[in-house]
Coordinates of C-alpha atoms and ligand atoms in Angstrom, one line a residue:
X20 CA 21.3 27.3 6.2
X21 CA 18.5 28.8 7.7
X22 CA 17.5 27.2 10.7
X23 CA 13.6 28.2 12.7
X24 CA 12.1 27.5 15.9
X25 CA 9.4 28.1 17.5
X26 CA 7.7 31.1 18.3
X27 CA 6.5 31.9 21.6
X28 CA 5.1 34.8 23.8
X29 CA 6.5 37.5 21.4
X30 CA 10.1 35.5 20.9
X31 CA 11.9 32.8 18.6
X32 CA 12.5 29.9 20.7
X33 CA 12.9 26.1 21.4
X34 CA 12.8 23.8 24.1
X35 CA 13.6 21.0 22.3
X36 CA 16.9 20.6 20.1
X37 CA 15.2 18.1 17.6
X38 CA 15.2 19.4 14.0
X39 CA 13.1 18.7 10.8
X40 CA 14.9 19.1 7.7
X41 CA 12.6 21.2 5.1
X42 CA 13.4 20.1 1.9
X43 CA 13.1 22.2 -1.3
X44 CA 11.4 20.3 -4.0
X45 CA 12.2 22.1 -6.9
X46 CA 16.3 20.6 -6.2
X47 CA 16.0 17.9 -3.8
X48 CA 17.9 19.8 -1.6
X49 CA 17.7 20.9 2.4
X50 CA 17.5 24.5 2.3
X51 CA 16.4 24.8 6.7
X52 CA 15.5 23.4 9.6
X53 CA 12.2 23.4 11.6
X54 CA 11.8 22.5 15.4
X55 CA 10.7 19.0 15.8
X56 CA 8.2 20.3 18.6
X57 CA 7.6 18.0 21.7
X58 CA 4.5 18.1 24.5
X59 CA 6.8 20.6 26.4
X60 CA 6.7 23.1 23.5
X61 CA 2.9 22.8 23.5
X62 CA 2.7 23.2 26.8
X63 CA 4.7 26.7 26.7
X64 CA 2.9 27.7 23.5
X65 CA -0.7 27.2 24.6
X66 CA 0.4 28.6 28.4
X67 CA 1.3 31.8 26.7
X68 CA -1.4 32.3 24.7
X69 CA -3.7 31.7 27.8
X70 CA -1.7 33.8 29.2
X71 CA -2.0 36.8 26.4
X72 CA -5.7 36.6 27.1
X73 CA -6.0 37.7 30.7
X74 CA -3.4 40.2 30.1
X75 CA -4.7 43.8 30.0
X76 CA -3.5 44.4 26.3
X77 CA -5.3 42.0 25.3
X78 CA -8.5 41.4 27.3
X79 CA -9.4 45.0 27.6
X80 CA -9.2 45.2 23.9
X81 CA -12.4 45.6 22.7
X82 CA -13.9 45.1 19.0
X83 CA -12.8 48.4 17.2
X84 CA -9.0 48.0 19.3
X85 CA -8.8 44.4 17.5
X86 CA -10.2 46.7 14.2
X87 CA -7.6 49.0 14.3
X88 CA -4.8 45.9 15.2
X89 CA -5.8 44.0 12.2
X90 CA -5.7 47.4 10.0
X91 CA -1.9 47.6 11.0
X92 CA -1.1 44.2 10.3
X93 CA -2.6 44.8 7.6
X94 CA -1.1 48.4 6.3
X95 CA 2.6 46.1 7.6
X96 CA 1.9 43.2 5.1
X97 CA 1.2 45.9 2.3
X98 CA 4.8 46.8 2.7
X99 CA 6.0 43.6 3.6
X100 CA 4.3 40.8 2.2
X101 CA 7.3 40.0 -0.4
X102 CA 9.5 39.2 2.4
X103 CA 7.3 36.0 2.5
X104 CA 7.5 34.9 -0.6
X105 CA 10.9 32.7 -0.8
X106 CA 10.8 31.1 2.3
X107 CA 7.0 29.7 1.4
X108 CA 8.3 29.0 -2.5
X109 CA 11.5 26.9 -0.8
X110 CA 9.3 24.7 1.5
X111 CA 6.3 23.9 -0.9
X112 CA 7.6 24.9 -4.6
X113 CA 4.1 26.9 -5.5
X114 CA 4.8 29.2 -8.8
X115 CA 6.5 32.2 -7.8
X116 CA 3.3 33.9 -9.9
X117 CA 0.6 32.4 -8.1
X118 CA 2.3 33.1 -4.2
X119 CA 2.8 36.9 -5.0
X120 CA -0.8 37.2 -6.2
X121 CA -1.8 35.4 -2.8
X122 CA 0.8 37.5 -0.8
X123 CA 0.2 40.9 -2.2
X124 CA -3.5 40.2 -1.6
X125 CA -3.2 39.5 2.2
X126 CA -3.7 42.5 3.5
X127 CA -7.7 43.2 2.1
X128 CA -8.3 39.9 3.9
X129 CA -7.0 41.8 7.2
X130 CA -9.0 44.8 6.0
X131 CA -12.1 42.5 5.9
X132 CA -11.6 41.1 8.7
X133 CA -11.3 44.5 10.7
X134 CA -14.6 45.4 9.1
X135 CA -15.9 42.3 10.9
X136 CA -14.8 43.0 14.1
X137 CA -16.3 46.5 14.4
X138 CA -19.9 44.9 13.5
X139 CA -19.4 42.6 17.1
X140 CA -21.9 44.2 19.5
X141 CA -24.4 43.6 21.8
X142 CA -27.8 42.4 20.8
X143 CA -31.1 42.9 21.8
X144 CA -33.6 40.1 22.0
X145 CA -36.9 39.4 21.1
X146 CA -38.2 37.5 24.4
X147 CA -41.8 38.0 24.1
X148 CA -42.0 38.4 28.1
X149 CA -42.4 41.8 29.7
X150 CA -40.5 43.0 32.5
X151 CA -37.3 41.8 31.8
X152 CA -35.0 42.3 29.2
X153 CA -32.4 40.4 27.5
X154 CA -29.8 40.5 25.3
X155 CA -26.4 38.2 23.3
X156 CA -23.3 39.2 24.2
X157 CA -20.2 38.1 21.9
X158 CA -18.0 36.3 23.9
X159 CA -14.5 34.7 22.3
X160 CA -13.4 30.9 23.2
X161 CA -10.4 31.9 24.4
X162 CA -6.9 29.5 23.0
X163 CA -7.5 28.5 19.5
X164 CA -5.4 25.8 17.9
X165 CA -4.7 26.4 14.2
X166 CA -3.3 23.7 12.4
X167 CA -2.6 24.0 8.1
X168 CA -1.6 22.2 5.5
X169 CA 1.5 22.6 3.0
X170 CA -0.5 23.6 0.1
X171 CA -1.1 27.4 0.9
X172 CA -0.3 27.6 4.5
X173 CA -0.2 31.3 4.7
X174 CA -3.4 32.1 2.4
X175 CA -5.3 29.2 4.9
X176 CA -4.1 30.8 8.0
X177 CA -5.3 33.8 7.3
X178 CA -8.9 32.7 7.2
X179 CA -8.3 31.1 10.3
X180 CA -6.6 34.6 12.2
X181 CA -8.4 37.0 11.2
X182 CA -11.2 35.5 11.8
X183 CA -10.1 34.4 15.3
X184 CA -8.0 37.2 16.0
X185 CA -11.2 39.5 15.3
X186 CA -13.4 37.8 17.9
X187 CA -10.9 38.2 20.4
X188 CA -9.4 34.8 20.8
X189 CA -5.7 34.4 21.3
X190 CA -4.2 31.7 19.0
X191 CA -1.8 28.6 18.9
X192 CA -0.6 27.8 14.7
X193 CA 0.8 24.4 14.1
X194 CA 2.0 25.1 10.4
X195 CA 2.4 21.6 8.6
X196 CA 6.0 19.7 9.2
X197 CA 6.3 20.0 5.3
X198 CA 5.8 23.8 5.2
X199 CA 6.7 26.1 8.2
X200 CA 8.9 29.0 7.2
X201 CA 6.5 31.4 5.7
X202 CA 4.2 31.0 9.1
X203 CA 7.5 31.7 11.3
X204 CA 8.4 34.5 9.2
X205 CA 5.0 35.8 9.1
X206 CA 4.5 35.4 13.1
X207 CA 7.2 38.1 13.3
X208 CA 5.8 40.3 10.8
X209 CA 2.8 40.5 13.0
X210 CA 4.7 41.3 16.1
X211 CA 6.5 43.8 14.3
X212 CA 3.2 45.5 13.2
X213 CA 2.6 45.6 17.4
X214 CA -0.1 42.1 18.5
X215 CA 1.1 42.0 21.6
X216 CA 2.9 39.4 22.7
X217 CA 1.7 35.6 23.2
X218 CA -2.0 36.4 21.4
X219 CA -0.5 34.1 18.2
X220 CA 2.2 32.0 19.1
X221 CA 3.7 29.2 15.9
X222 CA 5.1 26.0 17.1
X223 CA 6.2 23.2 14.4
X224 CA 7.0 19.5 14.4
X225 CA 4.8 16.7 13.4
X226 CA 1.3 16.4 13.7
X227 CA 0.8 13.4 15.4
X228 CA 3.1 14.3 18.1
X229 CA 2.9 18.2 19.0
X230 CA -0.4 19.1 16.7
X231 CA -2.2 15.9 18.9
X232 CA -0.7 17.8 22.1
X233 CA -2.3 21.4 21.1
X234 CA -6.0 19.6 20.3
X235 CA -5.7 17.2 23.8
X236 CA -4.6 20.2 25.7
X237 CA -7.3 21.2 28.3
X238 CA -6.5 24.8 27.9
X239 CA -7.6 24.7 24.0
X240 CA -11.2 25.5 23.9
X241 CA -11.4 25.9 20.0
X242 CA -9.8 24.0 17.2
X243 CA -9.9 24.8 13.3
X244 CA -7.8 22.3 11.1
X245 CA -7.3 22.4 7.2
X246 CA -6.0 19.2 6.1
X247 CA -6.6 15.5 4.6
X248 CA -9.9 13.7 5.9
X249 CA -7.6 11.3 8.0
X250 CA -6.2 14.1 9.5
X251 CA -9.4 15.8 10.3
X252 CA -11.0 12.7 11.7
X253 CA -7.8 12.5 14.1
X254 CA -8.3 16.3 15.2
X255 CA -12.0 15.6 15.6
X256 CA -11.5 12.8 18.0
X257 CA -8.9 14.4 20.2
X258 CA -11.1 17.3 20.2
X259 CA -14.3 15.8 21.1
X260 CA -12.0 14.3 24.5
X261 CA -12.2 17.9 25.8
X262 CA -15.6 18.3 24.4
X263 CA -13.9 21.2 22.0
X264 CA -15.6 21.8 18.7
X265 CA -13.2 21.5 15.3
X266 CA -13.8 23.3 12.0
X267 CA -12.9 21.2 9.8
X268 CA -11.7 21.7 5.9
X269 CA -10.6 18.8 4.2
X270 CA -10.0 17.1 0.9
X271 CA -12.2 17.1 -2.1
X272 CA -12.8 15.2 -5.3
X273 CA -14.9 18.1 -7.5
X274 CA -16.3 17.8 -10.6
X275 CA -16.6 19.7 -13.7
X276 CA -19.9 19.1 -15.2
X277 CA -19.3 20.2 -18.9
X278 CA -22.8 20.8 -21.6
X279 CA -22.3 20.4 -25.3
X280 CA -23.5 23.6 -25.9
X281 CA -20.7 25.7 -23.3
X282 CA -18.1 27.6 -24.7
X283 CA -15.3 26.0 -25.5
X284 CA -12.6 27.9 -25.3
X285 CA -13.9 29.7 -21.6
X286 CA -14.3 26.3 -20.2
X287 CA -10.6 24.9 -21.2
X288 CA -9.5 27.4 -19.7
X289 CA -11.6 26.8 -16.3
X290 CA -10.7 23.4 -16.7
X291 CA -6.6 23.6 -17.1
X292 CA -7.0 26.6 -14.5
X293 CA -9.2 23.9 -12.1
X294 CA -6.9 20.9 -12.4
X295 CA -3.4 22.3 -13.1
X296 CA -2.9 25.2 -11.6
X297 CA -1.0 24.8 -8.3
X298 CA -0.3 21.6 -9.9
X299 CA -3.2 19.8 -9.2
X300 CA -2.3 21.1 -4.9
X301 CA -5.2 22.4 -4.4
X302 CA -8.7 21.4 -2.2
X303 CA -10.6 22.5 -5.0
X304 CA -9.2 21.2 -7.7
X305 CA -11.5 20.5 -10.4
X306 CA -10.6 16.6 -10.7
X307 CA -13.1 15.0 -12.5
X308 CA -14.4 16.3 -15.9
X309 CA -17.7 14.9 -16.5
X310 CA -18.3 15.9 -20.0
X311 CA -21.1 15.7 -22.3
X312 CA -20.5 13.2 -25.1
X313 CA -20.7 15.4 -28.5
X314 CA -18.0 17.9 -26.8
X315 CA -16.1 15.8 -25.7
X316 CA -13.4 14.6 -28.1
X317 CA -13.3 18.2 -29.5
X318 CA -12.5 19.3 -25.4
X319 CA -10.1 16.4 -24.3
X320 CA -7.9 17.2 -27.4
X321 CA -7.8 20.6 -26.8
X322 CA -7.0 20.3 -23.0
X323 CA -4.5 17.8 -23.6
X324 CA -2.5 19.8 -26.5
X325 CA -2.9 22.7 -24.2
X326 CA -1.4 20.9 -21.1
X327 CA 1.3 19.2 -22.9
X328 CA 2.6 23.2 -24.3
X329 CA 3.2 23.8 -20.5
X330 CA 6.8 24.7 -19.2
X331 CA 8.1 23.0 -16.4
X332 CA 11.0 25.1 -14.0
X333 CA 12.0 26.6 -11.4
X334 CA 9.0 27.8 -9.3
X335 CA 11.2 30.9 -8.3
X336 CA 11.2 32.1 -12.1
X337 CA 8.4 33.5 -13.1
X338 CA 8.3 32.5 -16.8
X339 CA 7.4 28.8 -15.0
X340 CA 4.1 27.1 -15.9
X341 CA 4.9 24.0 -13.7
X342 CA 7.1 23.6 -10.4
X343 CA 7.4 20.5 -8.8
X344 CA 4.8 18.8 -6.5
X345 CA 5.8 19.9 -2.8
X346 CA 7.6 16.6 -1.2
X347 CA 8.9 13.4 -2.2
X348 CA 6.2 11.4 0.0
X349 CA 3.4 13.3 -2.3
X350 CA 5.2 12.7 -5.5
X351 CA 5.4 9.2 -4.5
X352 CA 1.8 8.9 -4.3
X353 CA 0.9 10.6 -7.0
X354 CA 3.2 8.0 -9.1
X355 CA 1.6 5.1 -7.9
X356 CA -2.3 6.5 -8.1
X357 CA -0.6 7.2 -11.7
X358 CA 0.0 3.6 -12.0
X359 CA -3.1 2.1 -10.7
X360 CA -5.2 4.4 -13.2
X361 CA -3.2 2.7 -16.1
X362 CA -3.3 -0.9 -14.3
X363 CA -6.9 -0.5 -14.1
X364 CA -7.8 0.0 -17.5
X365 CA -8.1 4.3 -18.2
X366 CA -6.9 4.9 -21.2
X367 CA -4.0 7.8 -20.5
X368 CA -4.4 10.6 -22.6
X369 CA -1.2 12.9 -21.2
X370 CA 1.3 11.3 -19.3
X371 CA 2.8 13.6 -17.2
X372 CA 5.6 10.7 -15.3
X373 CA 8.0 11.3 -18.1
X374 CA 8.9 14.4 -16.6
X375 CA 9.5 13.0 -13.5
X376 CA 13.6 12.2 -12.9
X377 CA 14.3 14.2 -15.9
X378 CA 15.4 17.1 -14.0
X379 CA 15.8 17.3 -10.3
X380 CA 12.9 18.0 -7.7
X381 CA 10.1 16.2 -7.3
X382 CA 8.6 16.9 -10.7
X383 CA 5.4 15.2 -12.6
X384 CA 3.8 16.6 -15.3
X385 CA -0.3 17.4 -16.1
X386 CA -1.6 14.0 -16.7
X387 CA -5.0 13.2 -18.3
X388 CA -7.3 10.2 -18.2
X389 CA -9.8 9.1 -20.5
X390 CA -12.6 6.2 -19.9
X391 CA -12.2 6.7 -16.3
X392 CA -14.8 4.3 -14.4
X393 CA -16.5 5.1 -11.4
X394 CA -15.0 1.8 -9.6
X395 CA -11.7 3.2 -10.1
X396 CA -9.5 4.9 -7.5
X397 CA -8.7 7.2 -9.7
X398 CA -12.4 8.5 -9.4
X399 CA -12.8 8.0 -6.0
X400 CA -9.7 9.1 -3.6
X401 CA -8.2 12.6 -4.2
X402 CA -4.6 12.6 -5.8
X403 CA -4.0 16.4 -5.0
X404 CA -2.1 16.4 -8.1
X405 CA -2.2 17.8 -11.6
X406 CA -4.0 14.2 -12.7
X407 CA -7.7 15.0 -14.3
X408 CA -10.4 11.8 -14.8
X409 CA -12.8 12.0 -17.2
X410 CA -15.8 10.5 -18.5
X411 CA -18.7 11.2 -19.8
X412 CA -23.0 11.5 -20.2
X413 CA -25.8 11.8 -22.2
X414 CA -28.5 13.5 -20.0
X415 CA -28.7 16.0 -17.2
X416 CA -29.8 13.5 -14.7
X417 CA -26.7 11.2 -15.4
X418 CA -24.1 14.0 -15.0
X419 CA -25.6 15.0 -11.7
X420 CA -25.4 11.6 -10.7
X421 CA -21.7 10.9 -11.5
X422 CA -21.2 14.5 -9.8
X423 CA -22.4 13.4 -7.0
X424 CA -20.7 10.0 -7.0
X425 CA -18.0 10.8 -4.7
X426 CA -17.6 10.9 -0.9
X427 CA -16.1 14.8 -1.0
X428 CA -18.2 17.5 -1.1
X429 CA -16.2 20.5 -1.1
X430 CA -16.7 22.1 -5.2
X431 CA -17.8 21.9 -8.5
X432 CA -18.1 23.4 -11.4
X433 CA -20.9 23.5 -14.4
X434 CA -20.3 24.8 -17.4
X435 CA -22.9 25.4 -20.2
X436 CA -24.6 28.6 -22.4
X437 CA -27.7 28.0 -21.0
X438 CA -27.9 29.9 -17.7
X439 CA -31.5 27.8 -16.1
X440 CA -29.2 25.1 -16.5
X441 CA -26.6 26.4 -14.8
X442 CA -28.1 27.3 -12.2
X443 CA -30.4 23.9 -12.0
X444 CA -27.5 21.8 -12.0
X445 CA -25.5 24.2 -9.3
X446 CA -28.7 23.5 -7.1
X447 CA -27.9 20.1 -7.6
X448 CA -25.0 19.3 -7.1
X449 CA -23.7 18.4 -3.2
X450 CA -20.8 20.8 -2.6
X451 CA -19.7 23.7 0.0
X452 CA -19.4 26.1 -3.3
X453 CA -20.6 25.6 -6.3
X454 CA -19.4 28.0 -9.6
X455 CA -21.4 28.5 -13.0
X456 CA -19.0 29.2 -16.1
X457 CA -16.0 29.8 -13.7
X458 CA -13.9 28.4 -11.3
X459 CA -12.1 28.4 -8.0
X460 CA -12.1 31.8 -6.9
X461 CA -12.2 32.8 -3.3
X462 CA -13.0 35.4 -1.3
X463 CA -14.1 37.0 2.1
X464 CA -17.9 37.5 1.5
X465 CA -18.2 33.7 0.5
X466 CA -18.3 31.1 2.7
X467 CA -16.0 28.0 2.2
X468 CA -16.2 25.0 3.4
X469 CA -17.3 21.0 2.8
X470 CA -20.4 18.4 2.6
X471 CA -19.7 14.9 3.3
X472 CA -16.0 13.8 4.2
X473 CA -15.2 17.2 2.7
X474 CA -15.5 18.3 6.5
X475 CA -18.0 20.5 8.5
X476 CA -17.7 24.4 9.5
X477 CA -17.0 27.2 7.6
X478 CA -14.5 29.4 6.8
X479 CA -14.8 33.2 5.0
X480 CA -18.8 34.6 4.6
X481 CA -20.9 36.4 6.6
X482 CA -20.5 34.1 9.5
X483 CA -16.8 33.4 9.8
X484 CA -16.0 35.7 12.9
X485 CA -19.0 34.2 14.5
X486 CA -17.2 30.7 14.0
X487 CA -14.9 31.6 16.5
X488 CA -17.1 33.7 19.2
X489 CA -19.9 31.7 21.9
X490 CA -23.1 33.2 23.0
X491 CA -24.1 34.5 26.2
X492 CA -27.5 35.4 27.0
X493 CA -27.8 38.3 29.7
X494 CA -31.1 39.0 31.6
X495 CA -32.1 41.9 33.0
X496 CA -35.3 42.1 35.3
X497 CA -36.7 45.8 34.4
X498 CA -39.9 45.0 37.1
X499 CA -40.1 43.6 40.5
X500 CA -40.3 40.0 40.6
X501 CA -43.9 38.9 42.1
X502 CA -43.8 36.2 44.6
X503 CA -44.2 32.9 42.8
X504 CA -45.8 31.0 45.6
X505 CA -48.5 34.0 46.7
X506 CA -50.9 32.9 49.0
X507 CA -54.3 33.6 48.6
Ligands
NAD618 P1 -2.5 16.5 6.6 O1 -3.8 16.1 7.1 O2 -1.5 15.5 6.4 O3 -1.8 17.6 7.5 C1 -2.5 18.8 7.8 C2 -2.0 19.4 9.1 O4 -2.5 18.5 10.1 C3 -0.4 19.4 9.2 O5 -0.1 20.5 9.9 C4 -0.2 18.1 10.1 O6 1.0 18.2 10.8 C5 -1.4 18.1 11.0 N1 -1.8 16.9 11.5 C6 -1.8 15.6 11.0 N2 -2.2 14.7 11.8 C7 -2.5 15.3 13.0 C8 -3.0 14.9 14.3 N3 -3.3 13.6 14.5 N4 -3.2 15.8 15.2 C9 -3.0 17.1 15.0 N5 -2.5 17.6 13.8 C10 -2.3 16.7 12.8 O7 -2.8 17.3 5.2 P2 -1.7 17.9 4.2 O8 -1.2 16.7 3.4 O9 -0.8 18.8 4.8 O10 -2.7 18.7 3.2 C11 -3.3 18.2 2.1 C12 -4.8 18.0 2.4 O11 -5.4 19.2 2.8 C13 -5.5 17.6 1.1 O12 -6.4 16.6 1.5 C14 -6.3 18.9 0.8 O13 -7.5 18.6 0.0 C15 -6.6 19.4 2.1 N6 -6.9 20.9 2.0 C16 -8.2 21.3 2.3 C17 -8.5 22.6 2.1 C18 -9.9 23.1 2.4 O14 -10.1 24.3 2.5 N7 -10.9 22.3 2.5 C19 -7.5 23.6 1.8 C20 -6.2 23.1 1.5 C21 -5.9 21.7 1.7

């Protein structure tokens, strides 16, 4: 059995001989062991990554040295990026298809983010004074604590790295108990491609007992979290103590606003791809169909025939159309959500618990409800599974207000023929992104990130490196200074 720790300054290693056993949900099974990190290991972590960032190697690198860095981590994943692939598959049972498409894409997010870093320069200002000039410099925060969910870790990380990595910062990653490997593995993927030493640094264990020590550490002067709002309000908190600012991407509840006169067959797909792909694991999943009434039998029975043709298996074979949800505390909760839909009166159109128990691994298939109420839990709190609530409305003023009935704000989706509406209802509806006639594609031009409890910050976009640099305004006096108390 495969057994991790941390890694530190350029090295695997542990203070602490705690473990974590990582389970593999698609058998039930251990399959490794994570470090159960302590305060100690935080302490060593964020002390080397300080560390890394007065160290010549690193401080005299400037923009186009990080450029070139990033370039070879990136040319390194090109070659290496399958390497990743079982040990994230093992910890959060994600379709084998889906992780090599994320994988093998990696390394144009690295390529991106190199492009970012040669565009940090100095600024002139516009100060409207004469004799003196000024300018922005670019300035990094310095230790950034990363911390990620099990959904995508590595995919979410990178966001967060290269980003970070390109402003200059050096960087703690807590990786979530549930899902580490693929972050340790990749840790040394980067070392081998040649970041020096201590400028990312991976610790694991719990969050409430080394993430809380990486955010309350005074030495963290930057904090970027992807996780569940209760999470996020935590890391906020602890944050705010040190007078740190968080980036914070959290949970969502989107919508799918559907028009009688969309295509039918383009938007089942959206929708299936929205709600079940991932198995419902995703912070954009498309959760709630809002559907206009004439479509809507003619929609529901196609997506529920469709969903109930899909092939449950092992997520390492590829021919697999759904692997198991990624821990027995999730599957759990999705169960009982399941349960308190029915108890409160949806009608359940594709019950997807009847798969659960008849194989091993924590298995529940796509489930579909009908008559869904806006009362009902099932509207309001996010399952982050493959369950999809619908309802539906008569006028363009009612589905905006059901979209918009939710305390998320992270997506949504429209769907119609008509492309003014589209883009009326788009404008309309309160969400970090926002997609017409398609759904849930990412990437690095387009910012991401939440409204509401969906969180604040954002990730990806013009802006993202910026996210992780501070401003410094620099005068320079061009003219002597005249006396300011001249007597007459
Ligand atoms: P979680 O909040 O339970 O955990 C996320 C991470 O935070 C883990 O590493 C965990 O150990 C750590 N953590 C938890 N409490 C902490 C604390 N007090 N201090 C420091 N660290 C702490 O979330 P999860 O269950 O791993 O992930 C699922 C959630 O993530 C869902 O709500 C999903 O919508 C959200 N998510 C959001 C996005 C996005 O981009 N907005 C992307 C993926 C997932």
């Amino acid at each position: 059995m495969k057994r991790y720790s941390h890694f530190i300054a350029g090295a695997f290693t542990t203070l602490s001989d705690e473990k974590i056993d990582s389970i593999d949900p698609a058998s039930g099974r251990v399959w490794s062991q994570i470090s159960r990190g302590t305060g100690a290991d935080a302490e060593l972590a964020i002390r080397a990554a300080d560390h890394a960032l007065r160290r010549g190697d690193w401080a005299n690198a400037g923009p186009s040295d990080r450029a070139l860095l990033l370039e070879r981590i990136a040319d390194h994943l090109e070659t290496n990026w399958h390497r990743l692939v079982e040990p994230e598959i093992r910890d959060n049972g994600k379709r084998i298809a889906e992780v090599r498409a994320q994988f093998a894409g990696l390394q144009h997010w690295y390529r991106h983010f190199a492009k970012e870093a040669r565009k940090i320069r100095v600024e002139p200002q516009d100060n409207h004074l004469g004799g003196v000039e000024s300018e922005t410099h670019f300035l990094p925060y310095g230790v950034v604590v990363a911390i990620t969910p099990w959904n995508s870790p590595l995919m979410i990380l990178t966001w967060k790295l290269g980003a970070a990595l390109a402003a200059g910062n050096t960087v703690v990653v807590k990786p979530s108990e549930l899902a580490s490997a693929s972050t340790l593995e990749f840790a040394a993927l980067l070392h081998e491609a040649g970041l020096p030493a201590g400028v990312v640094n991976v610790v694991t264990g719990y969050g409430h007992e080394i993430g809380e020590a990486l955010v309350r550490h005074p030495l963290t002067r930057k904090v970027t979290f992807t996780g569940s709002d209760l999470g996020g309000r935590k890391v906020a908190a602890a944050a705010a103590r040190n007078v740190v600012p968080a980036t914070l991407e959290l949970g969502g509840k989107s919508a799918q606003v559907v028009f009688a006169d969309a295509d039918i067959e383009n938007t089942a797909n959206g929708i299936l791809s929205g709600i079940f792909s991932s198995n419902g694991q995703s912070c954009v999943a498309g959760s709630r169909l809002i559907v206009e009434a004439p479509l809507k039998h003619a929609l529901i029975s196609r997506l529920v025939s469709r969903a109930k043709a899909l092939e449950p298996g092992d997520p390492m074979n590829p021919a697999t159309q759904i692997g198991p949800l990624a821990n027995e505390p999730h599957l759990a909760k999705v169960l009982r959500m399941i349960a308190q839909a029915k108890n409160d009166g949806a009608t359940c159109l594709l019950d997807g618990t009847a798969m659960t128990g008849s194989r091993p691994g924590y298995y529940v298939g796509p489930t579909i409800f009908d008559d869904v109420t806006t009362d009902m839990q099932l509207w309001r709190e996010e399952v982050f599974g493959p369950v999809l609530a619908v309802t539906s409305f008569d006028t363009e003023e009612q589905a905006v207000a059901l979209a918009n009935d939710t305390d998320y704000g992270l997506a949504g989706g429209v769907w119609t023929a008509d492309p003014a509406k589209g883009a009326r209802v788009a404008s309309r509806i309160d969400a970090g992104t926002v997609y017409v006639n398609h759904y849930r594609s990412v990437a690095p031009g387009a910012p991401i990130g939440g409204l509401k409890l969906s969180g604040y910050g954002r990730e990806l976009g013009p802006d993202a490196v910026k996210d992780f640099l501070q401003t410094k305004s620099v005068w320079i006096g061009k003219a002597p200074v005249p006396d300011p108390f001249p007597h007459d």
